[in-house]
Structure formats: structure tokens, C-alpha cells
Short mmCIF file of C-alpha atoms in Angstrom, two decimals:
data_model
loop_
_atom_site.label_atom_id
_atom_site.label_comp_id
_atom_site.label_asym_id
_atom_site.label_seq_id
_atom_site.Cartn_x
_atom_site.Cartn_y
_atom_site.Cartn_z
CA MET A 184 88.72 143.89 0.05
CA THR A 185 87.72 146.97 2.08
CA LYS A 186 84.40 148.42 1.04
CA ARG A 187 81.99 150.27 3.36
CA LEU A 188 78.99 149.47 1.16
CA LEU A 189 79.80 145.78 1.06
CA ARG A 190 80.27 145.76 4.81
CA ILE A 191 76.83 147.33 5.35
CA ILE A 192 75.16 144.86 2.99
CA CYS A 193 76.82 141.91 4.65
CA LEU A 194 76.07 143.00 8.21
CA SER A 195 72.44 143.70 7.40
CA ALA A 196 72.14 140.11 6.15
CA ALA A 197 73.83 138.54 9.17
CA GLY A 198 70.59 137.84 11.00
CA LEU A 199 69.24 135.86 8.05
CA LEU A 200 72.10 133.43 7.66
CA ALA A 201 70.60 130.44 9.46
CA GLY A 202 68.68 127.85 7.51
CA CYS A 203 70.07 128.51 4.04
CA SER A 204 70.20 125.60 1.63
CA PHE A 205 73.43 123.99 0.54
CA GLU A 206 74.26 123.17 -3.04
CA THR A 207 77.37 121.14 -3.73
CA ALA A 208 79.59 121.70 -6.69
CA LYS A 209 79.03 120.21 -10.06
CA SER A 210 81.26 117.27 -10.71
CA GLU A 211 83.68 117.28 -13.61
CA THR A 212 80.99 115.56 -15.69
CA GLY A 213 78.62 118.43 -14.98
CA SER A 214 76.16 116.73 -12.60
CA ALA A 215 75.19 118.28 -9.27
CA ASN A 216 74.04 117.02 -5.92
CA GLN A 217 71.70 118.66 -3.44
CA GLN A 218 72.11 118.43 0.32
CA SER A 219 69.21 119.22 2.63
CA ASN A 220 69.22 121.54 5.60
CA SER A 221 69.47 118.51 7.88
CA ASN A 222 73.14 118.20 6.93
CA ILE A 223 73.91 121.71 8.18
CA LYS A 224 74.49 122.22 11.89
CA GLN A 225 74.34 125.68 13.40
CA GLU A 226 76.72 124.43 16.09
CA SER A 227 79.81 122.69 14.77
CA LYS A 228 79.88 118.92 15.12
CA ASN A 229 83.65 118.78 15.20
CA TYR A 230 84.96 122.03 16.70
CA GLN A 231 84.90 123.81 20.05
CA GLU A 232 83.98 127.44 20.63
CA PRO A 233 86.48 129.97 19.22
CA ARG A 234 88.86 131.92 21.42
CA ARG A 235 90.97 135.02 20.86
CA LEU A 236 94.64 134.08 21.15
CA SER A 237 96.12 137.52 20.54
CA ASN A 238 96.20 140.62 18.39
CA LEU A 239 98.88 140.87 15.72
CA GLN A 240 101.51 143.24 17.08
CA ASP A 241 102.95 144.47 13.79
CA ASP A 242 101.17 147.77 13.05
CA ALA A 243 102.04 147.35 9.38
CA ILE A 244 99.45 144.56 9.16
CA THR A 245 96.36 146.66 8.53
CA GLU A 246 94.43 144.37 6.16
CA SER A 247 95.27 140.74 6.90
CA SER A 248 93.66 139.24 3.83
CA GLY A 249 95.14 135.72 4.01
CA ILE A 250 96.84 133.49 6.56
CA VAL A 251 98.68 130.18 6.37
CA ALA A 252 100.63 128.00 8.80
CA SER A 253 104.33 127.78 8.06
CA ARG A 254 105.74 124.47 6.85
CA ALA A 255 109.36 125.45 7.53
CA ASN A 256 109.03 127.19 10.91
CA PRO A 257 107.15 125.55 13.80
CA ASP A 258 104.19 127.48 15.25
CA VAL A 259 104.63 130.34 12.80
CA PHE A 260 102.08 131.94 10.47
CA TRP A 261 102.35 134.09 7.36
CA THR A 262 100.00 136.85 6.30
CA HIS A 263 99.89 139.74 3.85
CA ASN A 264 97.93 142.91 3.34
CA ASP A 265 95.29 143.54 0.71
CA SER A 266 95.81 145.93 -2.20
CA GLY A 267 97.68 149.14 -1.46
CA ASP A 268 100.65 147.47 0.21
CA GLY A 269 103.89 146.41 -1.41
CA ALA A 270 104.87 142.80 -2.11
CA PHE A 271 105.38 142.09 1.60
CA LEU A 272 104.87 138.98 3.70
CA TYR A 273 104.62 139.18 7.48
CA ALA A 274 105.52 136.39 9.93
CA PHE A 275 104.13 136.08 13.46
CA ASP A 276 103.55 133.49 16.17
CA LYS A 277 100.50 132.49 18.24
CA ALA A 278 101.12 135.35 20.65
CA GLY A 279 100.86 137.76 17.72
CA LYS A 280 104.56 138.59 18.07
CA LYS A 281 106.21 140.11 15.02
CA LEU A 282 108.82 137.75 13.57
CA GLY A 283 109.82 139.72 10.50
CA VAL A 284 108.93 141.24 7.15
CA TRP A 285 109.91 139.82 3.77
CA LYS A 286 109.58 141.37 0.31
CA ILE A 287 109.18 139.25 -2.82
CA GLU A 288 111.49 140.62 -5.48
CA ASN A 289 110.01 141.30 -8.93
CA ALA A 290 106.47 140.94 -7.59
CA LYS A 291 103.61 143.41 -7.38
CA ASN A 292 100.72 143.56 -4.94
CA GLU A 293 97.93 144.63 -7.23
CA ASP A 294 95.29 142.89 -5.12
CA TRP A 295 96.70 140.09 -2.95
CA GLU A 296 93.84 138.14 -1.44
CA ASP A 297 95.07 134.78 -0.14
CA ILE A 298 98.14 132.70 0.64
CA ALA A 299 98.69 128.93 0.60
CA ALA A 300 101.54 126.59 1.51
CA TYR A 301 102.64 123.04 0.86
CA THR A 302 105.65 120.74 0.96
CA ASP A 303 106.77 119.13 -2.29
CA ASN A 304 106.50 115.39 -1.66
CA GLN A 305 109.37 114.58 -4.00
CA THR A 306 111.95 117.22 -3.07
CA GLY A 307 110.89 118.07 0.50
CA GLU A 308 111.02 121.78 -0.36
CA ASN A 309 108.52 124.08 1.35
CA TYR A 310 106.64 126.58 -0.81
CA LEU A 311 104.40 129.58 -0.31
CA LEU A 312 101.86 130.60 -2.96
CA VAL A 313 100.58 134.19 -2.89
CA GLY A 314 97.39 134.88 -4.82
CA ASP A 315 97.16 138.22 -6.61
CA ILE A 316 93.63 137.21 -7.58
CA GLY A 317 91.41 140.11 -6.50
CA ASN A 318 89.48 141.83 -9.26
CA ASN A 319 86.81 144.05 -7.68
CA SER A 320 86.20 146.10 -10.83
CA LEU A 321 86.58 143.09 -13.16
CA SER A 322 89.15 145.11 -15.08
CA ARG A 323 91.83 142.41 -15.00
CA SER A 324 91.87 139.69 -17.64
CA GLU A 325 94.45 137.63 -15.72
CA ALA A 326 95.23 136.58 -12.18
CA VAL A 327 98.75 135.97 -10.87
CA ILE A 328 100.07 133.52 -8.29
CA TYR A 329 103.61 133.93 -6.98
CA LYS A 330 105.34 130.70 -5.96
CA ILE A 331 108.33 131.09 -3.65
CA ILE A 332 110.51 128.91 -1.46
CA GLU A 333 109.40 129.54 2.11
CA PRO A 334 112.04 131.46 4.11
CA LYS A 335 113.45 129.99 7.30
CA ILE A 336 113.19 132.49 10.12
CA SER A 337 115.91 133.47 12.59
CA ALA A 338 115.66 135.60 15.72
CA ALA A 339 117.40 138.49 13.92
CA ASP A 340 114.61 138.68 11.35
CA ALA A 341 112.32 140.30 13.93
CA ASN A 342 114.20 143.56 13.33
CA SER A 343 113.18 143.71 9.68
CA SER A 344 110.43 146.04 8.50
CA ARG A 345 108.83 147.36 5.34
CA LYS A 346 111.61 149.96 5.19
CA ASN A 347 114.26 147.31 5.69
CA PRO A 348 112.75 143.95 4.69
CA ARG A 349 114.39 140.61 4.09
CA LEU A 350 114.34 139.84 0.37
CA ILE A 351 112.94 136.77 -1.35
CA ALA A 352 114.46 136.14 -4.77
CA GLY A 353 113.52 133.66 -7.45
CA ALA A 354 109.74 134.00 -7.38
CA GLN A 355 108.02 131.95 -10.06
CA LYS A 356 105.01 133.57 -11.69
CA ILE A 357 101.89 131.55 -12.49
CA ILE A 358 99.58 133.51 -14.81
CA VAL A 359 96.03 132.24 -15.15
CA SER A 360 92.84 133.24 -16.92
CA TYR A 361 89.27 132.00 -16.56
CA PRO A 362 87.70 129.99 -19.38
CA ASP A 363 84.35 131.82 -19.25
CA ALA A 364 84.46 135.40 -17.92
CA ARG A 365 86.39 137.70 -15.62
CA HIS A 366 85.95 137.00 -11.91
CA ASP A 367 86.79 138.51 -8.55
CA ALA A 368 88.32 135.98 -6.15
CA GLU A 369 89.74 135.87 -2.63
CA THR A 370 90.26 132.13 -2.11
CA LEU A 371 93.42 130.30 -3.23
CA LEU A 372 93.96 126.63 -2.37
CA VAL A 373 96.72 124.11 -3.05
CA ASN A 374 96.30 120.35 -2.84
CA PRO A 375 99.29 119.23 -0.72
CA LYS A 376 99.30 115.78 -2.30
CA THR A 377 99.30 116.81 -5.96
CA GLY A 378 100.23 120.51 -6.11
CA ASP A 379 96.99 121.24 -7.99
CA LEU A 380 95.76 124.82 -7.49
CA TYR A 381 92.21 126.01 -6.96
CA ILE A 382 90.71 129.50 -7.17
CA LEU A 383 87.17 130.04 -5.88
CA SER A 384 85.32 133.10 -7.14
CA LYS A 385 83.67 135.63 -4.87
CA ASN A 386 80.07 135.99 -6.00
CA PHE A 387 77.41 138.32 -4.61
CA THR A 388 74.60 136.18 -6.00
CA GLY A 389 74.60 132.40 -6.30
CA GLY A 390 77.36 129.99 -5.45
CA SER A 391 81.10 130.31 -5.84
CA ASP A 392 82.67 129.02 -9.05
CA ILE A 393 85.46 126.46 -8.60
CA TYR A 394 88.46 126.69 -10.93
CA LYS A 395 91.39 124.29 -11.06
CA LEU A 396 94.92 124.35 -12.44
CA ARG A 397 96.40 120.89 -12.58
CA ALA A 398 100.04 120.34 -11.67
CA PRO A 399 102.61 120.43 -13.13
CA TYR A 400 102.12 123.87 -14.62
CA GLU A 401 104.33 126.23 -16.57
CA PHE A 402 105.55 129.60 -15.36
CA ASP A 403 105.48 133.03 -17.06
CA LYS A 404 102.90 131.79 -19.53
CA LYS A 405 99.16 132.39 -19.55
CA LEU A 406 97.34 129.23 -18.50
CA SER A 407 93.61 128.56 -18.69
CA LEU A 408 91.84 127.40 -15.56
CA GLU A 409 89.40 124.49 -15.65
CA HIS A 410 85.88 125.14 -14.38
CA LEU A 411 84.65 122.34 -12.09
CA GLY A 412 81.26 123.74 -11.10
CA GLN A 413 79.93 125.69 -8.12
CA ILE A 414 79.78 125.35 -4.36
CA SER A 415 77.32 127.16 -2.08
CA VAL A 416 78.09 127.54 1.60
CA PRO A 417 75.19 127.52 4.13
CA SER A 418 74.90 131.28 4.30
CA LEU A 419 72.54 133.84 2.80
CA THR A 420 75.47 135.00 0.66
CA LYS A 421 76.22 131.54 -0.70
CA GLY A 422 79.27 132.44 -2.74
CA LEU A 423 80.76 135.50 -1.04
CA LEU A 424 83.91 133.59 -0.10
CA THR A 425 86.86 135.43 1.44
CA GLY A 426 89.46 132.72 2.08
CA GLY A 427 90.23 129.05 2.49
CA ASP A 428 92.78 126.32 3.12
CA ILE A 429 93.29 122.59 2.58
CA SER A 430 94.67 120.65 5.54
CA ALA A 431 98.26 119.43 5.26
CA ASP A 432 97.12 115.81 5.00
CA GLY A 433 94.77 116.70 2.14
CA SER A 434 91.65 115.35 3.85
CA ARG A 435 89.79 118.53 4.82
CA LEU A 436 88.88 121.88 3.36
CA ILE A 437 87.97 125.07 5.23
CA LEU A 438 86.26 128.02 3.52
CA SER A 439 85.19 131.32 5.04
CA ASP A 440 83.00 134.29 4.35
CA TYR A 441 82.42 137.35 6.52
CA PHE A 442 80.26 135.40 8.95
CA ALA A 443 81.60 131.89 9.56
CA GLY A 444 83.77 129.01 8.42
CA TYR A 445 82.59 125.95 6.49
CA GLU A 446 84.48 122.67 6.61
CA TYR A 447 84.25 119.86 4.07
CA VAL A 448 85.75 116.41 4.61
CA LEU A 449 86.99 114.08 1.89
CA PRO A 450 84.95 110.85 2.01
CA SER A 451 86.71 107.75 3.26
CA GLY A 452 88.10 105.81 0.32
CA ALA A 453 87.79 108.71 -2.11
CA LYS A 454 90.07 108.33 -5.11
CA ASN A 455 89.90 111.94 -6.23
CA PHE A 456 90.20 115.08 -4.08
CA ASP A 457 87.46 116.73 -6.12
CA GLU A 458 84.91 114.46 -4.47
CA ILE A 459 85.17 116.87 -1.53
CA TRP A 460 83.09 119.46 -3.38
CA LYS A 461 80.05 117.17 -3.17
CA THR A 462 80.10 116.71 0.62
CA PRO A 463 77.98 118.56 3.25
CA ALA A 464 79.40 121.44 5.27
CA ASP A 465 80.10 121.72 8.97
CA LYS A 466 79.46 125.36 9.88
CA ILE A 467 82.09 126.73 12.27
CA ASP A 468 82.17 129.90 14.39
CA LEU A 469 85.55 131.50 13.64
CA GLY A 470 85.32 134.12 16.38
CA GLU A 471 84.93 137.88 16.38
CA ARG A 472 86.30 139.45 13.19
CA ALA A 473 85.73 143.01 11.98
CA GLN A 474 86.10 141.88 8.36
CA GLY A 475 87.11 138.24 8.28
CA GLU A 476 89.10 137.15 5.26
CA GLY A 477 92.03 135.00 6.40
CA VAL A 478 91.54 131.38 7.52
CA CYS A 479 93.83 128.35 7.73
CA TYR A 480 94.49 125.05 9.45
CA SER A 481 97.26 124.43 11.93
CA LEU A 482 100.01 122.27 10.47
CA ASP A 483 98.81 119.24 12.46
CA GLY A 484 95.18 119.88 11.50
CA LYS A 485 94.00 120.08 15.11
CA ALA A 486 92.89 123.73 14.92
CA ILE A 487 91.62 126.43 12.59
CA TYR A 488 92.97 129.98 12.77
CA SER A 489 91.47 133.19 11.47
CA THR A 490 92.45 136.82 11.16
CA SER A 491 90.62 139.94 10.07
CA GLU A 492 91.20 143.07 8.12
CA LYS A 493 91.32 146.25 10.24
CA ASN A 494 93.98 147.09 12.80
CA PRO A 495 94.63 145.51 15.22
CA SER A 496 93.95 142.19 13.59
CA PRO A 497 92.88 139.36 15.90
CA LEU A 498 94.28 135.86 15.80
CA ASN A 499 91.44 133.47 16.65
CA GLU A 500 91.76 129.74 17.30
CA VAL A 501 89.10 127.01 17.04
CA MET A 502 90.20 123.61 18.33
CA ARG A 503 88.84 120.28 17.12
CA LYS A 504 86.78 118.38 19.69
#
């Protein structure tokens, strides 16, 4: 989302971010836990200082709104632009080098806000999920997620462009609605173990609402999301979330807003992934970002990567200690 007013509001609040309280999500039974400020570290317990790896070299990437590590192509990332672009996906490597442009057939970029990836544990197929979930004006009664088989990239694909893209056929359309009200959202997550989907709302006041779609799910049919509760990150804007990712092993969750990242770790011995919503956050510096929205784990989980809207978009890396 690109809004000058929002940017001014957020930047004016940046100096007040430290020391905010953390409220974990309600459980599926409706209870809620509280975590004190002592659980929140201003310096990450688990991650080093961020570093700028590169700038994305493809000038067509003007609003990198989501990022995810490829499952089918080693050391490759996927991103997409926010609203105003076509149904394009852009591939690049750690050096920011352009690897190609793909267009999803029979898809529309009304307001693409995040991208997720996982490998089907039964078939071994690699999938990308693109979240057309933005709803700034709250005019949309539905959100759409496009599920596609992840393309395998060749050297020749670097010559593709928006004018001459590679085509992705066979997209499956997941149509979802909220059970309570219309919401704006920029965070799409997929549980790599189960295929369950999560959408986290973007709220200006209060925490972010957590919605879940359990797998397996039908396509081309409106499905109702399940409301799990709320999560509040340790920031003045507790629910102004702009992106997120679940690690490939399903043990960690990274969320971001315009200021920082927030990691949650599944407790040892947990029987249900949704226990992660009740854990304390590790606050992580994601590096310099003009308008940070995209965040993801590396495939091996040893690093977190972030991009930013605006051109050129940086690729930042934060390594685990």
C-alpha cells in the first residue's frame, strides 16, 4: 500500500515504538494471555545486525509488496508489485539480479499484498500462493488467493519482461470472506506441514485479527475464514502488519510492520501450530526500508530477508546468531 498520509503517521510514531506491551492472540476457545514487557527485547536475542545485500535490478519492481524464498530454485526469491501492476511475478537472486518475469493467466492484480510458498508433503509439488487480499477502502467483500505450481527457472528466462513474460497456466482460485466484517490485509501465511492458510488483518488501532482457512479447501467457491483471535506486536501500531512468513520447517513465524520484524517460535512439544500465537516476540531489525512490506525466511531458516516498496528496492539479510 502506498499512501503519503499513512507514511507520515507511521514515521511520526517511530520514536515511540519502544516499550509497547504485547498481547498474544486469543486461543480457539477464546481465552487470551498477556506477556509483560520483560519478554520483549529491543535487541534481538537470536539474530545479528541486518545488512544490505543488494538492490533489485529489475526496474519493473517498483512496489515489492511481498517476498518468498523459492522451493524449486535454489537461492532464488519471488516478489510482486502492489496494486496497479498486472498479474506478474518477478524472480531474482541474492545479488538482486533479474531472473525473469512470469504472468499468471486468468488472474487479476486488484491489490496483491503478499506471497507464500510450500512443498506438498504428499506429492512433492512446489506451490506459490499469491494473496490478492488488500482492501484499503473496505469496498471488497471477498479476498482472493491464487495457487500455482512454482515455475522452474532457466537461464533463458532472464530475457522475459512484462511485455514478453513467461506464462503460468492452471492457477487455482481460493475465494475467502471474513466471518465478521470487511478487513484490509497484507499478510498471507501457509503452514508448510498442513497447508492451512492464514490471513492477518492490517489494523490502525488495536491488534491484528488472525483468520484461518483449514486445508483441504475447495477452489472457485466462496469459503468463510475462521477467526482465531488477535495478536499485537511490540510496536506503537500493534496491528499495522505488512507481511509475514512461516519457516519451511513450520517452527517459526516472522511478521513485519513498517518499523521492524517480530519472530514467534512454536513451543517445544506443541501439538498444534496455533500455539505459536500465544508466545512472546523477538523484535528484529530488518534493515533500512523506505516502506517495508515484504519479509520471508531463507529456505534453510538461517536468515530473514526483507524488501521495500519504492524503487530501487533493497534486499536486506538478517542472519541467525
